[in-house]
mmCIF file of C-alpha atoms and ligand atoms in Angstrom:
data_model
loop_
_atom_site.group_PDB
_atom_site.id
_atom_site.type_symbol
_atom_site.label_atom_id
_atom_site.label_comp_id
_atom_site.label_asym_id
_atom_site.label_seq_id
_atom_site.Cartn_x
_atom_site.Cartn_y
_atom_site.Cartn_z
ATOM 1 C CA MET A 1 286.068 83.111 -13.346
ATOM 2 C CA GLY A 2 283.305 85.706 -12.960
ATOM 3 C CA LYS A 3 283.229 88.372 -10.297
ATOM 4 C CA THR A 4 280.903 88.352 -7.321
ATOM 5 C CA MET A 5 280.511 91.053 -4.721
ATOM 6 C CA LEU A 6 279.381 90.489 -1.145
ATOM 7 C CA THR A 7 279.130 93.092 1.554
ATOM 8 C CA GLY A 8 276.700 94.271 4.191
ATOM 9 C CA ASP A 9 275.835 96.199 7.315
ATOM 10 C CA ARG A 10 274.579 95.502 10.792
ATOM 11 C CA PRO A 11 270.985 96.602 11.420
ATOM 12 C CA THR A 12 271.861 98.450 14.626
ATOM 13 C CA GLY A 13 270.702 101.858 13.395
ATOM 14 C CA ARG A 14 270.125 103.936 10.307
ATOM 15 C CA LEU A 15 273.133 104.155 8.011
ATOM 16 C CA HIS A 16 275.383 107.188 8.225
ATOM 17 C CA VAL A 17 277.710 109.100 5.940
ATOM 18 C CA GLY A 18 280.647 106.963 7.163
ATOM 19 C CA HIS A 19 278.964 103.920 5.653
ATOM 20 C CA TYR A 20 278.319 105.920 2.528
ATOM 21 C CA VAL A 21 281.899 106.927 1.802
ATOM 22 C CA GLY A 22 283.386 103.736 3.273
ATOM 23 C CA SER A 23 281.358 101.295 1.244
ATOM 24 C CA LEU A 24 277.867 102.215 0.014
ATOM 25 C CA ARG A 25 278.918 104.732 -2.621
ATOM 26 C CA ARG A 26 281.409 102.229 -4.033
ATOM 27 C CA ARG A 27 278.822 99.461 -4.124
ATOM 28 C CA VAL A 28 276.504 101.570 -6.235
ATOM 29 C CA GLU A 29 279.345 102.528 -8.612
ATOM 30 C CA LEU A 30 280.312 98.881 -8.995
ATOM 31 C CA GLN A 31 276.688 97.892 -9.500
ATOM 32 C CA GLU A 32 276.398 100.447 -12.297
ATOM 33 C CA SER A 33 279.750 99.425 -13.832
ATOM 34 C CA GLY A 34 278.194 96.146 -14.933
ATOM 35 C CA GLY A 35 281.480 94.377 -14.108
ATOM 36 C CA PHE A 36 279.919 91.854 -11.720
ATOM 37 C CA ASP A 37 278.026 88.656 -12.418
ATOM 38 C CA ASP A 38 276.408 88.778 -9.015
ATOM 39 C CA ILE A 39 276.080 91.287 -6.221
ATOM 40 C CA PHE A 40 274.887 90.246 -2.753
ATOM 41 C CA ILE A 41 274.172 92.889 -0.123
ATOM 42 C CA MET A 42 273.465 91.492 3.320
ATOM 43 C CA ILE A 43 271.672 92.964 6.303
ATOM 44 C CA ALA A 44 273.668 91.261 9.055
ATOM 45 C CA ASP A 45 270.970 90.769 11.695
ATOM 46 C CA ALA A 46 272.492 87.569 13.106
ATOM 47 C CA GLN A 47 275.786 89.385 13.576
ATOM 48 C CA ALA A 48 274.001 92.353 15.184
ATOM 49 C CA LEU A 49 272.453 89.935 17.691
ATOM 50 C CA THR A 50 275.911 88.823 18.855
ATOM 51 C CA ASP A 51 276.188 92.031 20.885
ATOM 52 C CA ASN A 52 272.493 92.874 21.129
ATOM 53 C CA ALA A 53 271.145 89.517 22.305
ATOM 54 C CA ASP A 54 268.996 91.198 24.955
ATOM 55 C CA ASN A 55 267.567 93.690 22.487
ATOM 56 C CA PRO A 56 266.183 91.799 19.483
ATOM 57 C CA GLU A 57 263.592 94.529 18.949
ATOM 58 C CA LYS A 58 266.356 97.009 18.110
ATOM 59 C CA VAL A 59 267.661 94.705 15.399
ATOM 60 C CA ARG A 60 264.164 93.959 14.099
ATOM 61 C CA GLN A 61 263.269 97.654 13.856
ATOM 62 C CA ASN A 62 266.470 98.577 12.053
ATOM 63 C CA ILE A 63 266.262 96.020 9.251
ATOM 64 C CA ILE A 64 263.813 98.181 7.331
ATOM 65 C CA GLU A 65 265.874 101.317 8.081
ATOM 66 C CA VAL A 66 268.962 99.758 6.501
ATOM 67 C CA ALA A 67 266.952 98.439 3.543
ATOM 68 C CA LEU A 68 265.519 101.917 2.936
ATOM 69 C CA ASP A 69 269.002 103.440 3.139
ATOM 70 C CA TYR A 70 270.243 100.907 0.562
ATOM 71 C CA LEU A 71 267.477 101.714 -1.888
ATOM 72 C CA ALA A 72 267.862 105.435 -1.214
ATOM 73 C CA CYS A 73 271.545 105.293 -2.144
ATOM 74 C CA GLY A 74 270.770 103.632 -5.443
ATOM 75 C CA LEU A 75 271.199 99.922 -4.791
ATOM 76 C CA ASP A 76 268.820 98.437 -7.308
ATOM 77 C CA PRO A 77 267.068 95.140 -6.493
ATOM 78 C CA GLU A 78 267.062 94.307 -10.205
ATOM 79 C CA LYS A 79 270.856 94.353 -10.210
ATOM 80 C CA SER A 80 271.812 93.547 -6.615
ATOM 81 C CA THR A 81 270.405 90.872 -4.320
ATOM 82 C CA LEU A 82 269.430 92.462 -1.000
ATOM 83 C CA PHE A 83 268.910 89.866 1.722
ATOM 84 C CA ILE A 84 268.720 89.211 5.454
ATOM 85 C CA GLN A 85 271.468 87.080 7.001
ATOM 86 C CA SER A 86 269.277 85.074 9.429
ATOM 87 C CA GLN A 87 267.058 83.939 6.556
ATOM 88 C CA VAL A 88 269.963 81.966 5.088
ATOM 89 C CA PRO A 89 270.535 79.227 7.689
ATOM 90 C CA GLU A 90 273.274 77.656 5.527
ATOM 91 C CA LEU A 91 275.534 80.450 6.822
ATOM 92 C CA CYS A 92 275.331 79.031 10.371
ATOM 93 C CA GLU A 93 276.230 75.592 9.153
ATOM 94 C CA LEU A 94 279.281 76.880 7.312
ATOM 95 C CA SER A 95 280.398 78.841 10.396
ATOM 96 C CA PHE A 96 280.112 75.725 12.500
ATOM 97 C CA TYR A 97 282.561 73.831 10.296
ATOM 98 C CA TYR A 98 284.923 76.789 9.888
ATOM 99 C CA MET A 99 285.205 77.043 13.692
ATOM 100 C CA ASN A 100 287.352 73.910 13.585
ATOM 101 C CA LEU A 101 289.896 75.731 11.445
ATOM 102 C CA VAL A 102 290.501 78.725 13.743
ATOM 103 C CA THR A 103 292.189 78.916 17.136
ATOM 104 C CA VAL A 104 291.038 80.938 20.131
ATOM 105 C CA SER A 105 294.343 82.810 20.219
ATOM 106 C CA ARG A 106 293.964 83.778 16.563
ATOM 107 C CA LEU A 107 290.566 85.307 17.311
ATOM 108 C CA GLN A 108 291.971 87.100 20.352
ATOM 109 C CA ARG A 109 294.553 88.798 18.151
ATOM 110 C CA ASN A 110 291.963 90.414 15.849
ATOM 111 C CA PRO A 111 292.464 94.179 16.459
ATOM 112 C CA THR A 112 288.933 95.204 15.420
ATOM 113 C CA VAL A 113 287.351 92.641 17.729
ATOM 114 C CA LYS A 114 289.734 93.746 20.510
ATOM 115 C CA SER A 115 288.690 97.379 20.256
ATOM 116 C CA GLU A 116 285.007 96.495 19.908
ATOM 117 C CA ILE A 117 285.207 94.351 23.060
ATOM 118 C CA GLN A 118 286.668 97.339 24.885
ATOM 119 C CA MET A 119 284.056 99.713 23.507
ATOM 120 C CA ARG A 120 281.236 97.451 24.682
ATOM 121 C CA ASN A 121 282.802 96.750 28.110
ATOM 122 C CA PHE A 122 282.796 93.052 27.292
ATOM 123 C CA GLU A 123 286.264 92.459 28.814
ATOM 124 C CA ALA A 124 284.933 90.470 31.783
ATOM 125 C CA SER A 125 282.444 88.350 29.859
ATOM 126 C CA ILE A 126 282.499 88.195 26.095
ATOM 127 C CA PRO A 127 279.546 86.437 24.476
ATOM 128 C CA VAL A 128 280.935 83.467 22.511
ATOM 129 C CA GLY A 129 278.883 84.494 19.490
ATOM 130 C CA PHE A 130 280.424 87.951 19.461
ATOM 131 C CA PHE A 131 283.922 86.560 19.911
ATOM 132 C CA THR A 132 283.476 84.285 16.922
ATOM 133 C CA TYR A 133 281.757 86.743 14.574
ATOM 134 C CA PRO A 134 284.828 87.006 12.307
ATOM 135 C CA ILE A 135 284.265 83.297 11.554
ATOM 136 C CA SER A 136 280.632 83.890 10.721
ATOM 137 C CA GLN A 137 281.747 86.727 8.476
ATOM 138 C CA ALA A 138 284.023 84.281 6.654
ATOM 139 C CA ALA A 139 280.953 82.093 6.147
ATOM 140 C CA ASP A 140 278.981 85.041 4.738
ATOM 141 C CA ILE A 141 281.704 85.892 2.241
ATOM 142 C CA THR A 142 282.575 82.379 1.121
ATOM 143 C CA ALA A 143 278.963 81.176 0.905
ATOM 144 C CA PHE A 144 278.560 83.392 -2.146
ATOM 145 C CA GLN A 145 282.039 82.601 -3.522
ATOM 146 C CA ALA A 146 282.629 86.357 -3.320
ATOM 147 C CA THR A 147 285.688 87.670 -5.130
ATOM 148 C CA THR A 148 285.274 91.296 -4.035
ATOM 149 C CA VAL A 149 284.308 92.818 -0.685
ATOM 150 C CA PRO A 150 284.028 96.635 -0.671
ATOM 151 C CA VAL A 151 284.276 97.752 2.981
ATOM 152 C CA GLY A 152 285.896 100.308 5.284
ATOM 153 C CA GLU A 153 289.327 99.904 6.849
ATOM 154 C CA ASP A 154 287.948 98.413 10.082
ATOM 155 C CA GLN A 155 287.119 95.298 8.073
ATOM 156 C CA LEU A 156 290.713 94.524 7.038
ATOM 157 C CA PRO A 157 291.295 92.060 9.904
ATOM 158 C CA MET A 158 288.027 90.286 9.031
ATOM 159 C CA LEU A 159 289.109 89.818 5.441
ATOM 160 C CA GLU A 160 292.499 88.528 6.584
ATOM 161 C CA GLN A 161 290.738 86.020 8.816
ATOM 162 C CA THR A 162 288.504 84.941 5.945
ATOM 163 C CA LYS A 163 291.456 84.409 3.634
ATOM 164 C CA GLU A 164 293.189 82.270 6.263
ATOM 165 C CA ILE A 165 290.077 80.126 6.643
ATOM 166 C CA VAL A 166 289.795 79.723 2.867
ATOM 167 C CA ARG A 167 293.452 78.685 2.545
ATOM 168 C CA LYS A 168 293.194 76.289 5.459
ATOM 169 C CA PHE A 169 289.969 74.772 4.170
ATOM 170 C CA ASN A 170 291.312 74.336 0.656
ATOM 171 C CA SER A 171 294.568 72.813 1.870
ATOM 172 C CA VAL A 172 292.860 70.315 4.186
ATOM 173 C CA TYR A 173 289.842 69.373 2.068
ATOM 174 C CA GLY A 174 290.864 70.331 -1.486
ATOM 175 C CA ASP A 175 290.104 73.395 -3.580
ATOM 176 C CA THR A 176 286.547 74.420 -2.746
ATOM 177 C CA LEU A 177 286.379 78.014 -1.554
ATOM 178 C CA VAL A 178 287.248 81.256 -3.305
ATOM 179 C CA GLU A 179 289.721 83.657 -1.710
ATOM 180 C CA PRO A 180 288.148 87.145 -1.611
ATOM 181 C CA GLU A 181 289.812 90.501 -2.180
ATOM 182 C CA ILE A 182 289.063 93.502 0.004
ATOM 183 C CA LEU A 183 288.246 96.695 -1.858
ATOM 184 C CA LEU A 184 289.110 99.666 0.342
ATOM 185 C CA PRO A 185 288.059 103.226 -0.475
ATOM 186 C CA ASP A 186 290.655 104.939 -2.671
ATOM 187 C CA ASN A 187 290.676 108.065 -0.526
ATOM 188 C CA GLN A 188 292.266 108.099 2.950
ATOM 189 C CA ALA A 189 289.419 110.197 4.434
ATOM 190 C CA CYS A 190 286.891 107.530 3.420
ATOM 191 C CA MET A 191 288.742 104.575 4.939
ATOM 192 C CA ARG A 192 287.532 105.464 8.397
ATOM 193 C CA LEU A 193 285.475 108.632 8.430
ATOM 194 C CA PRO A 194 285.719 110.266 11.886
ATOM 195 C CA GLY A 195 282.647 111.230 13.903
ATOM 196 C CA ILE A 196 281.439 114.823 14.118
ATOM 197 C CA ASP A 197 283.129 114.898 17.550
ATOM 198 C CA GLY A 198 286.495 114.244 15.887
ATOM 199 C CA LYS A 199 286.676 110.701 17.351
ATOM 200 C CA ALA A 200 288.481 108.148 15.209
ATOM 201 C CA LYS A 201 285.386 106.537 13.671
ATOM 202 C CA MET A 202 281.867 107.621 12.945
ATOM 203 C CA SER A 203 279.892 104.774 14.428
ATOM 204 C CA LYS A 204 276.316 104.078 15.370
ATOM 205 C CA SER A 205 277.589 102.852 18.721
ATOM 206 C CA LEU A 206 279.406 106.140 19.451
ATOM 207 C CA ASN A 207 276.528 108.488 18.735
ATOM 208 C CA ASN A 208 278.610 110.817 16.583
ATOM 209 C CA CYS A 209 276.930 110.330 13.224
ATOM 210 C CA ILE A 210 275.334 112.263 10.427
ATOM 211 C CA TYR A 211 272.695 109.876 9.135
ATOM 212 C CA LEU A 212 271.874 109.556 5.453
ATOM 213 C CA SER A 213 268.218 110.240 6.178
ATOM 214 C CA GLU A 214 268.922 113.321 8.307
ATOM 215 C CA GLU A 215 266.745 116.417 7.649
ATOM 216 C CA PRO A 216 268.506 119.548 6.247
ATOM 217 C CA GLU A 217 268.294 121.486 9.523
ATOM 218 C CA GLU A 218 269.853 118.612 11.511
ATOM 219 C CA ILE A 219 272.679 118.300 8.990
ATOM 220 C CA LYS A 220 273.397 122.007 9.319
ATOM 221 C CA GLN A 221 273.409 121.902 13.116
ATOM 222 C CA LYS A 222 275.758 118.928 13.140
ATOM 223 C CA VAL A 223 278.149 120.525 10.665
ATOM 224 C CA PHE A 224 278.178 123.792 12.619
ATOM 225 C CA SER A 225 278.987 121.923 15.855
ATOM 226 C CA MET A 226 281.808 119.960 14.243
ATOM 227 C CA PHE A 227 285.248 119.538 15.750
ATOM 228 C CA THR A 228 287.901 121.654 13.959
ATOM 229 C CA ASP A 229 291.311 122.915 15.099
ATOM 230 C CA PRO A 230 291.037 124.007 18.755
ATOM 231 C CA THR A 231 294.111 126.274 18.410
ATOM 232 C CA HIS A 232 292.548 128.183 15.501
ATOM 233 C CA ILE A 233 290.870 130.846 17.601
ATOM 234 C CA ARG A 234 290.982 134.091 15.628
ATOM 235 C CA ILE A 235 290.433 134.216 11.873
ATOM 236 C CA GLU A 236 294.003 135.480 11.321
ATOM 237 C CA ASP A 237 295.516 132.476 13.171
ATOM 238 C CA PRO A 238 297.079 129.780 10.985
ATOM 239 C CA GLY A 239 294.939 126.615 11.070
ATOM 240 C CA LYS A 240 295.809 122.903 11.153
ATOM 241 C CA LEU A 241 294.304 120.375 8.760
ATOM 242 C CA GLU A 242 295.388 117.207 10.606
ATOM 243 C CA GLY A 243 292.553 115.973 12.778
ATOM 244 C CA ASN A 244 290.347 118.789 11.515
ATOM 245 C CA THR A 245 287.085 116.972 10.911
ATOM 246 C CA VAL A 246 285.609 119.623 8.618
ATOM 247 C CA PHE A 247 288.487 119.228 6.166
ATOM 248 C CA THR A 248 288.411 115.444 6.449
ATOM 249 C CA TYR A 249 284.740 115.560 5.438
ATOM 250 C CA LEU A 250 285.569 117.854 2.537
ATOM 251 C CA ASP A 251 288.207 115.336 1.425
ATOM 252 C CA ALA A 252 285.526 112.675 1.490
ATOM 253 C CA PHE A 253 282.657 114.582 -0.159
ATOM 254 C CA CYS A 254 283.856 117.624 -2.086
ATOM 255 C CA ARG A 255 283.743 117.608 -5.895
ATOM 256 C CA PRO A 256 285.353 120.294 -8.088
ATOM 257 C CA GLU A 257 281.952 121.471 -9.369
ATOM 258 C CA TYR A 258 280.913 122.526 -5.868
ATOM 259 C CA PHE A 259 283.351 125.465 -5.896
ATOM 260 C CA PRO A 260 281.699 127.547 -8.644
ATOM 261 C CA GLU A 261 278.329 126.633 -7.159
ATOM 262 C CA PHE A 262 278.905 127.295 -3.453
ATOM 263 C CA LEU A 263 282.306 128.966 -2.946
ATOM 264 C CA PRO A 264 283.348 130.774 -6.131
ATOM 265 C CA ASP A 265 286.267 132.631 -4.426
ATOM 266 C CA TYR A 266 288.234 129.377 -4.576
ATOM 267 C CA THR A 267 288.862 126.982 -7.434
ATOM 268 C CA SER A 268 289.908 123.865 -5.537
ATOM 269 C CA LEU A 269 290.123 122.187 -2.176
ATOM 270 C CA ASP A 270 293.907 122.590 -2.221
ATOM 271 C CA GLU A 271 293.524 126.347 -2.531
ATOM 272 C CA LEU A 272 291.050 126.423 0.369
ATOM 273 C CA LYS A 273 293.380 124.308 2.471
ATOM 274 C CA SER A 274 296.423 126.541 1.873
ATOM 275 C CA HIS A 275 294.437 129.628 2.830
ATOM 276 C CA TYR A 276 293.324 127.938 6.052
ATOM 277 C CA LYS A 277 296.875 126.897 6.895
ATOM 278 C CA ARG A 278 298.181 130.421 6.193
ATOM 279 C CA GLY A 279 295.560 132.063 8.367
ATOM 280 C CA GLY A 280 292.800 134.492 7.448
ATOM 281 C CA LEU A 281 290.072 131.921 6.782
ATOM 282 C CA GLY A 282 287.472 131.397 9.490
ATOM 283 C CA ASP A 283 285.979 128.041 10.503
ATOM 284 C CA MET A 284 282.456 129.280 9.859
ATOM 285 C CA LYS A 285 283.118 129.907 6.193
ATOM 286 C CA VAL A 286 284.493 126.405 5.737
ATOM 287 C CA LYS A 287 281.613 124.926 7.695
ATOM 288 C CA ARG A 288 279.073 126.784 5.579
ATOM 289 C CA PHE A 289 280.721 125.338 2.484
ATOM 290 C CA LEU A 290 280.737 121.814 3.920
ATOM 291 C CA ASN A 291 277.088 122.210 4.841
ATOM 292 C CA ALA A 292 276.245 123.164 1.234
ATOM 293 C CA VAL A 293 278.230 120.174 -0.074
ATOM 294 C CA LEU A 294 276.567 117.711 2.288
ATOM 295 C CA GLN A 295 273.112 119.110 1.567
ATOM 296 C CA ALA A 296 273.759 118.641 -2.170
ATOM 297 C CA GLU A 297 274.994 115.064 -1.656
ATOM 298 C CA LEU A 298 272.276 113.969 0.741
ATOM 299 C CA GLU A 299 269.188 115.607 -0.760
ATOM 300 C CA PRO A 300 268.646 113.078 -3.582
ATOM 301 C CA ILE A 301 269.222 110.205 -1.142
ATOM 302 C CA ARG A 302 266.676 111.587 1.328
ATOM 303 C CA LYS A 303 264.124 112.150 -1.432
ATOM 304 C CA ARG A 304 264.457 108.636 -2.811
ATOM 305 C CA ARG A 305 264.131 107.225 0.697
ATOM 306 C CA LYS A 306 260.846 109.069 1.195
ATOM 307 C CA GLU A 307 259.519 107.531 -2.016
ATOM 308 C CA TYR A 308 260.313 103.990 -0.845
ATOM 309 C CA GLN A 309 258.894 104.766 2.607
ATOM 310 C CA LYS A 310 255.481 105.047 0.965
ATOM 311 C CA ASP A 311 255.472 101.331 0.146
ATOM 312 C CA ILE A 312 257.047 99.418 3.029
ATOM 313 C CA PRO A 313 255.437 96.029 2.172
ATOM 314 C CA TYR A 314 257.180 96.251 -1.212
ATOM 315 C CA VAL A 315 260.535 96.775 0.526
ATOM 316 C CA TYR A 316 259.978 93.658 2.666
ATOM 317 C CA GLU A 317 259.070 91.794 -0.514
ATOM 318 C CA ILE A 318 262.412 92.820 -2.060
ATOM 319 C CA LEU A 319 264.177 91.403 1.000
ATOM 320 C CA ARG A 320 262.145 88.198 0.948
ATOM 321 C CA LYS A 321 262.903 87.527 -2.697
ATOM 322 C CA GLY A 322 266.551 88.450 -2.194
ATOM 323 C CA SER A 323 266.818 86.110 0.803
ATOM 324 C CA GLU A 324 265.402 83.231 -1.249
ATOM 325 C CA LYS A 325 267.903 83.813 -4.016
ATOM 326 C CA ALA A 326 270.755 84.141 -1.522
ATOM 327 C CA GLU A 327 269.743 80.911 0.175
ATOM 328 C CA LYS A 328 269.894 79.007 -3.108
ATOM 329 C CA ARG A 329 273.420 80.194 -3.748
ATOM 330 C CA ALA A 330 274.585 79.479 -0.188
ATOM 331 C CA ALA A 331 273.056 75.978 -0.365
ATOM 332 C CA GLU A 332 275.172 75.175 -3.440
ATOM 333 C CA THR A 333 278.341 76.198 -1.615
ATOM 334 C CA LEU A 334 277.342 74.275 1.499
ATOM 335 C CA GLN A 335 276.812 71.181 -0.610
ATOM 336 C CA ASN A 336 280.318 71.525 -2.085
ATOM 337 C CA VAL A 337 281.773 72.135 1.378
ATOM 338 C CA LYS A 338 280.110 69.042 2.823
ATOM 339 C CA ALA A 339 281.217 66.939 -0.135
ATOM 340 C CA ALA A 340 284.803 68.177 0.308
ATOM 341 C CA MET A 341 284.618 67.366 4.035
ATOM 342 C CA LYS A 342 283.184 63.938 3.255
ATOM 343 C CA ILE A 343 280.038 64.502 5.265
ATOM 344 C CA ASN A 344 277.698 63.957 2.329
ATOM 345 C CA TYR A 345 276.982 60.330 3.233
ATOM 346 C CA PHE A 346 273.656 59.909 1.491
ATOM 347 C CA ASP A 347 274.854 61.430 -1.789
ATOM 348 C CA ASP A 348 277.819 59.091 -1.906
ATOM 349 C CA ALA A 349 276.730 55.870 -3.586
ATOM 350 C CA GLU A 350 280.289 54.592 -3.582
ATOM 351 C CA LEU A 351 280.515 54.938 0.193
ATOM 352 C CA ILE A 352 277.328 52.961 0.694
ATOM 353 C CA SER A 353 278.317 50.165 -1.663
ATOM 354 C CA SER A 354 281.846 49.874 -0.284
ATOM 355 C CA GLN A 355 280.503 49.686 3.269
ATOM 356 C CA ALA A 356 278.020 47.059 2.136
ATOM 357 C CA GLU A 357 280.889 45.038 0.683
ATOM 358 C CA ARG A 358 282.944 45.392 3.866
ATOM 359 C CA PHE A 359 280.182 43.961 6.024
ATOM 360 C CA GLN A 360 279.201 41.238 3.563
ATOM 361 C CA ASN A 361 282.440 39.415 4.206
ATOM 362 C CA GLN A 362 282.054 39.419 8.012
HETATM 363 P P1 ATP B 401 278.257 99.278 14.770
HETATM 364 O O1 ATP B 401 278.653 100.378 15.696
HETATM 365 O O2 ATP B 401 276.932 98.645 15.074
HETATM 366 O O3 ATP B 401 279.363 98.275 14.530
HETATM 367 P P2 ATP B 401 279.082 100.670 12.417
HETATM 368 O O4 ATP B 401 278.707 102.107 12.326
HETATM 369 O O5 ATP B 401 280.485 100.296 12.767
HETATM 370 O O6 ATP B 401 278.028 99.999 13.380
HETATM 371 P P3 ATP B 401 278.860 98.469 10.553
HETATM 372 O O7 ATP B 401 277.514 97.959 10.205
HETATM 373 O O8 ATP B 401 279.687 97.711 11.534
HETATM 374 O O9 ATP B 401 278.697 99.988 11.054
HETATM 375 O O10 ATP B 401 279.729 98.676 9.225
HETATM 376 C C1 ATP B 401 279.207 98.494 7.931
HETATM 377 C C2 ATP B 401 280.179 98.918 6.850
HETATM 378 O O11 ATP B 401 280.422 100.325 6.895
HETATM 379 C C3 ATP B 401 281.572 98.276 6.924
HETATM 380 O O12 ATP B 401 282.001 98.062 5.615
HETATM 381 C C4 ATP B 401 282.421 99.325 7.579
HETATM 382 O O13 ATP B 401 283.768 99.206 7.185
HETATM 383 C C5 ATP B 401 281.811 100.599 6.994
HETATM 384 N N1 ATP B 401 281.960 101.714 7.943
HETATM 385 C C6 ATP B 401 281.357 101.853 9.134
HETATM 386 N N2 ATP B 401 281.726 102.993 9.722
HETATM 387 C C7 ATP B 401 282.595 103.613 8.871
HETATM 388 C C8 ATP B 401 283.331 104.836 8.894
HETATM 389 N N3 ATP B 401 283.230 105.672 9.928
HETATM 390 N N4 ATP B 401 284.124 105.149 7.837
HETATM 391 C C9 ATP B 401 284.230 104.320 6.774
HETATM 392 N N5 ATP B 401 283.564 103.145 6.692
HETATM 393 C C10 ATP B 401 282.754 102.786 7.709
HETATM 394 MG MG1 MG B 402 280.969 98.074 13.110
#
């Protein structure tokens, strides 16, 4: 069987460097590898509305921001189908049937949903749509018969939920859906990139992001204000790497060729780390290096984004075409699902003739 990739992002803001190392960078590599028959990249506006129901304008405004970030990172509409979730109504229909295969207590156990409920102060009154979004995510993945889902660590529980739905569906109705594999980043720092404040996750909702489209001066200011090791006060003091955001970012972004270019006194990140741990290396020097690395990584992305920004109608056209293609694929799956569930009455000539026979004899 061929390989299909499906992944996406919520249009709740511009994309940030956490998205980049957690998923976007990998998507582009996989796109360029040529190893996939189909690649679907979804802007999850319907999912974003599950916790932004009172602010549809925010979602509407951010669709183009996410699309621009995709193109800026190198997702190529000739090779990857970029589409908008709400424009593929088949996804809602699939979710509706999958809901019968999941219990309330199973959804309540989902650790990502639990922490997101807390973060949004939803404890007292959770919107049903938000509570059930892992089911809609299962619909998104299975609609495209995706084999591979490259995402950050926070998505592990969603993939588990999807696999359970696939197994349950296939065991009740017969083999119909494909069980997807999660593709996590290969580097620990990229699994869940912390925010510049040192908090566990860089997230649009937490306001601790470096955005992909950020201007050079903003990047520098954010890097210079970054959380490091609070006990590393004087340069001579030994420093800690655990929880030190600047080093976590270097783990995520640094390449060997950046040393001769920006910090020729050192040959590798390991050497820099041991000096820091020993003492005698100041935070500012490391921050200046990280700033140079991030500037080098983000400059081509920012430039490409500015090019696409000149022709916004073209970007919407890419999304419209992508949504049409995505809908075709999802409709095929929905047809198979309905046939497996025996709710394809009008396509089933045998059903109609056998019912006719049954009533003839009455
Ligand atoms: P929101 O706060 O609206 O949920 P978010 O910043 O969490 O936004 P999502 O759109 O939910 O972003 O996530 C999109 C993708 O990016 C997912 O694959 C997710 O795993 C990945 N991702 C998001 N934040 C990070 C991060 N800090 N580190 C690694 N991957 C991340
Ligand atoms: Mg999220």
